[in-house]
Coordinates of C-alpha atoms in Angstrom, one line a residue:
X20 CA 114.4 78.0 86.5
X21 CA 112.8 78.1 83.1
X22 CA 113.0 81.2 80.9
X23 CA 110.8 82.4 78.2
X24 CA 111.6 84.5 75.1
X25 CA 110.3 85.6 71.7
X26 CA 111.7 85.6 68.3
X27 CA 111.4 88.5 65.9
X28 CA 108.3 88.3 63.6
X29 CA 108.8 87.5 59.9
X30 CA 108.3 90.2 57.2
X31 CA 104.8 91.4 57.1
X32 CA 103.8 89.4 60.2
X33 CA 103.8 92.2 62.8
X34 CA 100.7 94.4 63.2
X35 CA 101.6 95.4 66.8
X36 CA 104.8 95.5 68.9
X37 CA 105.1 96.7 72.5
X38 CA 108.4 97.7 73.9
X39 CA 109.2 98.3 77.6
X40 CA 112.0 100.9 77.8
X41 CA 114.2 101.1 80.9
X42 CA 117.5 102.6 82.1
X43 CA 119.5 103.6 85.1
X44 CA 119.2 100.9 87.8
X45 CA 121.3 101.7 90.9
X46 CA 121.3 98.8 93.3
X47 CA 122.1 100.8 96.4
X48 CA 119.4 103.4 95.7
X49 CA 116.5 101.0 96.5
X50 CA 114.4 98.1 95.3
X51 CA 114.1 97.1 91.6
X52 CA 110.3 97.3 91.6
X53 CA 110.4 98.7 88.1
X54 CA 111.9 95.5 86.8
X55 CA 109.2 93.6 88.6
X56 CA 106.6 95.7 86.9
X57 CA 108.2 95.2 83.6
X58 CA 108.2 91.4 84.1
X59 CA 104.4 91.6 84.5
X60 CA 103.8 94.0 81.7
X61 CA 102.4 93.3 78.2
X62 CA 105.7 94.2 76.6
X63 CA 107.1 91.9 73.9
X64 CA 110.7 93.0 74.4
X65 CA 112.6 95.1 77.0
X66 CA 114.8 97.8 75.5
X67 CA 117.5 98.7 78.0
X68 CA 119.2 101.9 77.3
X69 CA 122.1 101.6 79.6
X70 CA 123.4 102.1 83.2
X71 CA 122.5 98.5 83.9
X72 CA 125.0 98.8 86.8
X73 CA 126.8 101.6 88.5
X74 CA 130.5 101.7 89.2
X75 CA 130.6 103.6 92.4
X76 CA 131.6 102.2 95.8
X77 CA 129.7 102.1 99.1
X78 CA 128.8 105.6 100.4
X79 CA 129.1 107.1 96.9
X80 CA 126.4 108.0 94.3
X81 CA 123.0 106.4 95.0
X82 CA 123.6 105.8 98.7
X83 CA 120.5 106.7 100.8
X84 CA 118.9 105.5 104.0
X85 CA 117.5 102.6 102.0
X86 CA 121.0 101.3 101.3
X87 CA 121.4 100.2 104.9
X88 CA 117.9 99.3 105.7
X89 CA 117.5 97.1 102.6
X90 CA 121.1 95.7 102.8
X91 CA 121.9 96.9 99.3
X92 CA 125.4 98.4 99.7
X93 CA 127.5 97.9 96.6
X94 CA 129.9 94.9 96.4
X95 CA 132.8 95.2 96.2
X96 CA 132.8 98.1 98.6
X97 CA 135.1 100.2 96.5
X98 CA 134.7 101.7 93.0
X99 CA 135.1 98.9 90.5
X100 CA 138.3 98.8 88.4
X101 CA 139.5 95.2 87.9
X102 CA 138.0 92.3 86.0
X103 CA 137.1 90.7 89.3
X104 CA 135.4 93.9 90.5
X105 CA 133.2 94.3 87.5
X106 CA 132.2 90.6 87.6
X107 CA 131.3 90.9 91.3
X108 CA 129.2 94.0 90.7
X109 CA 127.2 92.3 87.9
X110 CA 126.7 89.2 90.1
X111 CA 125.3 91.4 92.8
X112 CA 122.9 93.1 90.5
X113 CA 121.8 89.9 88.9
X114 CA 121.1 88.4 92.3
X115 CA 118.1 90.8 92.6
X116 CA 114.9 88.6 92.3
X117 CA 112.9 91.2 90.4
X118 CA 115.6 91.7 87.8
X119 CA 115.9 87.9 87.5
X120 CA 112.1 87.7 86.9
X121 CA 112.3 90.3 84.1
X122 CA 115.1 88.4 82.4
X123 CA 113.2 85.1 82.9
X124 CA 110.0 86.4 81.2
X125 CA 111.2 89.0 78.6
X126 CA 113.9 89.1 76.0
X127 CA 116.3 92.1 76.5
X128 CA 117.8 94.2 73.8
X129 CA 120.6 96.2 75.5
X130 CA 123.2 98.9 74.9
X131 CA 125.7 100.3 77.4
X132 CA 125.9 103.9 78.7
X133 CA 128.6 105.3 80.9
X134 CA 128.1 103.6 84.3
X135 CA 128.8 100.2 82.9
X136 CA 132.3 101.7 82.6
X137 CA 132.4 104.9 84.6
X138 CA 130.6 108.3 84.7
X139 CA 130.6 110.6 81.7
X140 CA 132.8 108.3 79.6
X141 CA 133.8 109.1 76.0
X142 CA 136.0 107.1 73.6
X143 CA 139.3 108.1 75.2
X144 CA 138.5 109.0 78.8
X145 CA 135.8 109.8 81.5
X146 CA 135.0 112.3 84.2
X147 CA 135.2 109.6 86.8
X148 CA 138.5 108.0 85.7
X149 CA 141.9 109.4 87.0
X150 CA 144.8 107.6 85.2
X151 CA 147.2 108.5 87.9
X152 CA 145.4 106.4 90.5
X153 CA 143.1 104.2 88.5
X154 CA 145.3 103.0 85.7
X155 CA 145.0 103.0 81.9
X156 CA 141.5 104.1 80.7
X157 CA 141.5 101.9 77.6
X158 CA 142.3 98.8 79.7
X159 CA 139.5 99.6 82.0
X160 CA 137.2 100.1 79.0
X161 CA 138.2 96.7 77.7
X162 CA 137.5 95.0 81.0
X163 CA 134.1 96.7 81.4
X164 CA 132.9 95.9 77.9
X165 CA 134.1 92.3 78.2
X166 CA 132.1 91.8 81.4
X167 CA 129.1 93.5 79.9
X168 CA 129.1 91.0 77.1
X169 CA 129.5 88.1 79.6
X170 CA 126.2 89.1 81.4
X171 CA 124.4 90.8 78.5
X172 CA 125.2 89.0 75.3
X173 CA 124.7 90.9 72.1
X174 CA 124.7 89.3 68.7
X175 CA 127.4 91.5 67.0
X176 CA 130.1 90.7 64.5
X177 CA 132.6 92.9 66.3
X178 CA 132.7 92.7 70.1
X179 CA 133.6 96.4 70.4
X180 CA 130.6 97.6 68.3
X181 CA 127.2 97.2 69.9
X182 CA 125.2 99.4 67.5
X183 CA 122.9 97.2 65.5
X184 CA 119.4 97.0 64.1
X185 CA 116.3 94.8 64.7
X186 CA 113.5 94.5 62.1
X187 CA 110.2 93.8 63.7
X188 CA 108.4 92.3 60.7
X189 CA 108.6 95.5 58.7
X190 CA 106.6 97.4 61.3
X191 CA 109.5 99.0 63.1
X192 CA 113.2 99.2 62.5
X193 CA 114.9 99.5 65.9
X194 CA 118.3 101.0 65.6
X195 CA 120.3 100.6 68.8
X196 CA 123.1 103.2 69.0
X197 CA 126.3 103.6 70.9
X198 CA 126.5 107.3 71.7
X199 CA 129.0 106.7 74.5
X200 CA 132.1 104.7 73.6
X201 CA 132.2 104.0 69.8
X202 CA 133.1 107.5 68.6
X203 CA 132.1 110.2 71.1
X204 CA 134.4 113.2 71.4
X205 CA 135.0 114.6 74.8
X206 CA 132.1 116.6 76.2
X207 CA 132.2 120.4 76.3
X208 CA 131.8 122.1 79.6
X209 CA 130.2 125.5 80.0
X210 CA 132.5 126.2 82.9
X211 CA 135.5 126.3 80.5
X212 CA 134.1 129.4 78.8
X213 CA 133.8 131.6 81.9
X214 CA 136.6 134.0 82.7
X215 CA 138.0 134.5 86.2
X216 CA 135.7 137.5 86.5
X217 CA 132.6 135.4 85.6
X218 CA 132.2 136.7 82.0
X219 CA 130.9 134.0 79.6
X220 CA 132.7 133.8 76.2
X221 CA 129.7 133.2 74.0
X222 CA 131.7 133.4 70.8
X223 CA 134.3 130.8 71.7
X224 CA 131.6 128.5 73.1
X225 CA 129.5 128.8 70.0
X226 CA 132.4 128.0 67.7
X227 CA 133.2 124.9 69.7
X228 CA 129.6 123.8 70.2
X229 CA 128.7 124.2 66.5
X230 CA 131.9 122.6 65.2
X231 CA 130.7 120.1 62.5
X232 CA 133.7 117.9 63.2
X233 CA 132.6 117.0 66.7
X234 CA 130.9 113.7 67.0
X235 CA 128.8 111.6 69.4
X236 CA 128.6 108.6 67.1
X237 CA 131.9 108.5 65.1
X238 CA 132.0 108.5 61.3
X239 CA 131.6 104.8 60.9
X240 CA 128.5 104.5 63.0
X241 CA 127.0 107.7 61.6
X242 CA 127.4 106.3 58.1
X243 CA 125.8 103.1 59.1
X244 CA 122.9 104.9 60.8
X245 CA 122.1 107.2 57.9
X246 CA 122.3 104.3 55.5
X247 CA 119.9 102.3 57.7
X248 CA 117.4 105.2 57.8
X249 CA 117.6 105.7 54.0
X250 CA 117.1 102.0 53.1
X251 CA 114.6 100.8 55.6
X252 CA 111.0 100.5 54.5
X253 CA 109.6 99.9 58.0
X254 CA 106.7 101.9 59.1
X255 CA 108.6 103.3 62.1
X256 CA 112.3 104.2 62.4
X257 CA 113.1 103.9 66.2
X258 CA 116.4 105.0 67.7
X259 CA 117.5 103.4 70.9
X260 CA 119.8 106.2 72.2
X261 CA 121.4 106.4 75.6
X262 CA 121.0 110.2 75.9
X263 CA 118.4 112.8 75.1
X264 CA 118.2 113.8 71.4
X265 CA 115.6 116.5 71.7
X266 CA 116.7 120.1 72.2
X267 CA 116.7 121.2 75.9
X268 CA 117.6 124.9 75.5
X269 CA 117.0 126.7 78.8
X270 CA 117.1 130.5 79.5
X271 CA 120.6 131.2 80.8
X272 CA 119.3 132.8 84.0
X273 CA 117.7 129.4 85.0
X274 CA 120.6 127.3 83.7
X275 CA 122.9 129.1 86.2
X276 CA 120.5 128.4 89.0
X277 CA 120.1 124.8 88.1
X278 CA 123.9 124.5 88.3
X279 CA 123.8 126.1 91.8
X280 CA 121.1 123.6 92.8
X281 CA 123.3 120.7 91.7
X282 CA 126.1 121.9 93.9
X283 CA 124.2 123.3 96.9
X284 CA 120.4 122.8 96.9
X285 CA 119.8 125.4 99.7
X286 CA 116.4 126.9 100.5
X287 CA 117.7 130.3 99.3
X288 CA 118.7 129.0 95.9
X289 CA 115.4 127.2 95.6
X290 CA 113.5 130.4 96.4
X291 CA 115.6 132.3 93.9
X292 CA 114.9 129.7 91.2
X293 CA 111.2 129.8 91.8
X294 CA 111.2 133.6 91.6
X295 CA 113.1 133.8 88.3
X296 CA 111.2 130.9 86.8
X297 CA 107.9 132.6 87.6
X298 CA 109.1 135.8 86.0
X299 CA 110.3 134.1 82.8
X300 CA 107.1 132.0 82.6
X301 CA 105.0 135.1 82.7
X302 CA 107.0 136.7 79.9
X303 CA 106.8 133.6 77.8
X304 CA 103.1 133.4 78.3
X305 CA 102.7 137.0 77.1
X306 CA 104.9 136.2 74.1
X307 CA 102.9 133.2 73.1
X308 CA 99.7 135.3 73.4
X309 CA 101.1 137.9 71.1
X310 CA 101.4 140.7 73.7
X311 CA 102.8 143.7 71.9
X312 CA 104.0 145.3 75.2
X313 CA 106.7 142.7 75.7
X314 CA 110.0 144.7 75.7
X315 CA 113.2 143.7 73.9
X316 CA 114.9 143.1 77.3
X317 CA 112.1 140.8 78.4
X318 CA 112.2 138.9 75.1
X319 CA 116.0 138.5 75.5
X320 CA 115.5 137.0 79.0
X321 CA 113.5 134.0 77.6
X322 CA 115.2 133.7 74.2
X323 CA 118.8 133.8 75.4
X324 CA 119.2 130.1 75.9
X325 CA 121.9 127.5 76.3
X326 CA 121.7 123.6 76.2
X327 CA 121.0 122.1 79.7
X328 CA 123.1 119.0 79.1
X329 CA 126.2 118.9 77.0
X330 CA 126.6 115.2 77.7
X331 CA 123.5 114.6 75.6
X332 CA 122.9 115.2 71.8
X333 CA 122.6 118.9 72.7
X334 CA 126.4 118.8 73.0
X335 CA 126.7 117.6 69.4
X336 CA 124.1 119.7 67.4
X337 CA 125.8 119.4 64.0
X338 CA 125.7 115.7 64.0
X339 CA 122.1 115.6 65.3
X340 CA 121.1 117.7 62.3
X341 CA 122.7 115.2 60.0
X342 CA 120.7 112.4 61.6
X343 CA 117.4 114.2 61.6
X344 CA 117.8 115.2 57.9
X345 CA 118.7 111.6 57.1
X346 CA 115.3 110.6 58.5
X347 CA 113.3 113.1 56.5
X348 CA 110.1 111.6 55.1
X349 CA 110.3 108.7 57.7
X350 CA 108.3 108.3 60.9
X351 CA 111.0 108.8 63.5
X352 CA 110.9 108.0 67.2
X353 CA 113.8 108.5 69.6
X354 CA 113.9 106.4 72.8
X355 CA 116.2 107.7 75.4
X356 CA 117.3 107.2 79.0
X357 CA 120.2 108.5 81.1
X358 CA 118.6 111.5 82.9
X359 CA 116.5 109.5 85.5
X360 CA 113.5 111.7 84.6
X361 CA 110.7 111.2 82.1
X362 CA 110.4 113.4 78.9
X363 CA 108.2 113.7 75.8
X364 CA 109.5 116.2 73.2
X365 CA 109.4 117.1 69.6
X366 CA 112.5 116.4 67.5
X367 CA 113.1 119.6 65.4
X368 CA 115.7 120.7 63.0
X369 CA 117.5 124.0 63.0
X370 CA 115.0 125.1 60.4
X371 CA 112.2 124.4 62.8
X372 CA 111.0 121.3 60.8
X373 CA 109.4 118.7 63.1
X374 CA 111.4 115.5 62.3
X375 CA 109.8 113.2 64.9
X376 CA 109.3 112.7 68.5
X377 CA 111.3 111.6 71.6
X378 CA 110.0 109.3 74.3
X379 CA 112.4 109.3 77.3
X380 CA 112.1 107.0 80.3
X381 CA 112.6 107.7 84.0
X382 CA 115.0 105.5 85.9
X383 CA 114.7 102.1 87.6
X384 CA 116.0 103.5 90.8
X385 CA 118.6 106.3 90.4
X386 CA 117.5 109.7 91.8
X387 CA 116.2 112.4 89.5
X388 CA 115.7 116.2 89.7
X389 CA 113.8 115.8 93.0
X390 CA 117.1 115.6 94.8
X391 CA 117.9 119.1 93.6
X392 CA 114.6 120.4 94.7
X393 CA 114.7 119.0 98.2
X394 CA 111.8 116.6 97.5
X395 CA 109.4 119.5 97.9
X396 CA 106.2 118.6 95.9
X397 CA 105.3 122.2 95.2
X398 CA 108.9 123.0 94.0
X399 CA 108.9 119.9 91.8
X400 CA 105.6 120.8 90.2
X401 CA 106.8 124.3 89.6
X402 CA 110.0 123.0 88.1
X403 CA 108.1 120.8 85.7
X404 CA 105.6 123.5 84.6
X405 CA 108.4 126.1 84.1
X406 CA 110.4 123.8 81.9
X407 CA 107.5 122.6 79.8
X408 CA 106.7 126.3 79.1
X409 CA 110.2 127.6 78.6
X410 CA 111.7 124.8 76.6
X411 CA 110.2 125.1 73.1
X412 CA 110.2 121.4 72.1
X413 CA 109.3 119.9 75.5
X414 CA 105.8 118.6 75.9
X415 CA 106.0 116.7 79.2
X416 CA 108.4 116.3 82.1
X417 CA 108.2 114.2 85.2
X418 CA 111.0 115.2 87.5
X419 CA 110.5 113.0 90.5
X420 CA 109.1 109.4 89.9
X421 CA 110.8 106.2 89.1
X422 CA 109.4 104.0 86.4
X423 CA 109.5 102.7 82.8
X424 CA 108.1 103.6 79.4
X425 CA 105.8 101.3 77.5
X426 CA 105.5 102.1 73.8
X427 CA 103.0 100.3 71.6
X428 CA 103.6 100.5 67.8
X429 CA 101.0 99.7 65.2
X430 CA 100.6 100.6 61.6
X431 CA 98.6 103.6 62.4
X432 CA 100.3 105.0 65.6
X433 CA 102.8 104.9 68.3
X434 CA 101.4 105.2 71.8
X435 CA 103.8 105.9 74.7
X436 CA 102.7 105.4 78.3
X437 CA 104.8 106.5 81.2
X438 CA 104.3 104.2 84.2
X439 CA 105.6 104.8 87.7
X440 CA 106.0 102.8 90.8
X441 CA 105.1 104.0 94.3
X442 CA 108.2 103.3 96.3
X443 CA 111.7 102.0 96.3
X444 CA 111.4 101.0 99.9
X445 CA 108.7 98.3 99.9
X446 CA 108.4 95.5 97.3
X447 CA 105.5 96.2 95.0
X448 CA 105.0 95.9 91.2
X449 CA 101.9 98.1 91.1
X450 CA 102.2 101.1 88.7
X451 CA 100.3 104.3 88.0
X452 CA 99.9 105.9 84.6
X453 CA 101.6 109.3 84.4
X454 CA 101.2 110.4 80.8
X455 CA 100.0 108.9 77.5
X456 CA 101.2 110.4 74.2
X457 CA 100.3 109.4 70.7
X458 CA 102.3 109.9 67.5
X459 CA 100.6 109.0 64.2

């Protein structure tokens, strides 16, 4: 089999560059039609933002009726831990003909996220790693990153550091980050700040959350990134970040219900979510219209917010502010994956300055918010509309479809197109266009 690739354009030789952005491919969740569509796309380069594989065993995360009908159960059957396990899992994923086709026709620029190692990893541990039964975390980390390099080579001086930059002829400076393993402090958990009686300790949480010493990058990578942003003369500064950078601050009433949906997506909880979301959306609409009859209590309901996902940049707001300020005066775009859903958001500072935009892709096959909403189309649409209204910086959300993001950069604008496949059950590379967003 003969492969094709491209080299980076020389300085001043790029007037247009198109990236296909992908993340989160779970083999046992269904066919890799997204990779097939990417192979046939007009993209010059594939930017893979992580979760190239999943570590779970058969019957664990990603398993559905398609797992058996398509003969896509994970190999080995258990959660992967050893060198042999990780190599077997990569071989299984790379046996997929659509992924092979994408690699044959497109150069890939890759970073790892957590599932190349294990769920919700940070520099010294992970949610899905139990030392008592699964051994030393740092040894597992060494094995996982070694096998990642065997299957996804990256041209880096230090094998443990995958953050690096790519200059596309002076048009865009692509900065691929490691927000997962290089320097990430352990994620905060809202659950740790509730008392036994259910009272939330907002003061203690706020102090920990806003602690300027907490990092998602680590000091060395942060210094490298801010230096890159300061020195680059490229038209566009583009961050390849595993996790969402934009603020996703949600009214506390809804955040509690989303947590309940994640644990038990019952019809009663869904109905309660719909009721509260409608109430809050009505209040927010009145506020935006300047309605003087909005009471202080109503205003508090929509303005008392907390971050939806502390595993994302939202869990490290002080460091995010450093990065956004370092990019002041530059045209900044963040590319993100991880959530399995598609997002378009403003990037704003604490002072409400718009610092850039974020284009975040859906997943290749991993399930999204639709699993919390029972797959009900009306519930999904209501969820999308409520979030777009209630989250100040959010412009677009698709909470149910699998696909990829195509971003075309020119000297005058960056155009993002969210493209979706029809099914994970039947092989097809046909896509539909969900949203087009333009940044100038």
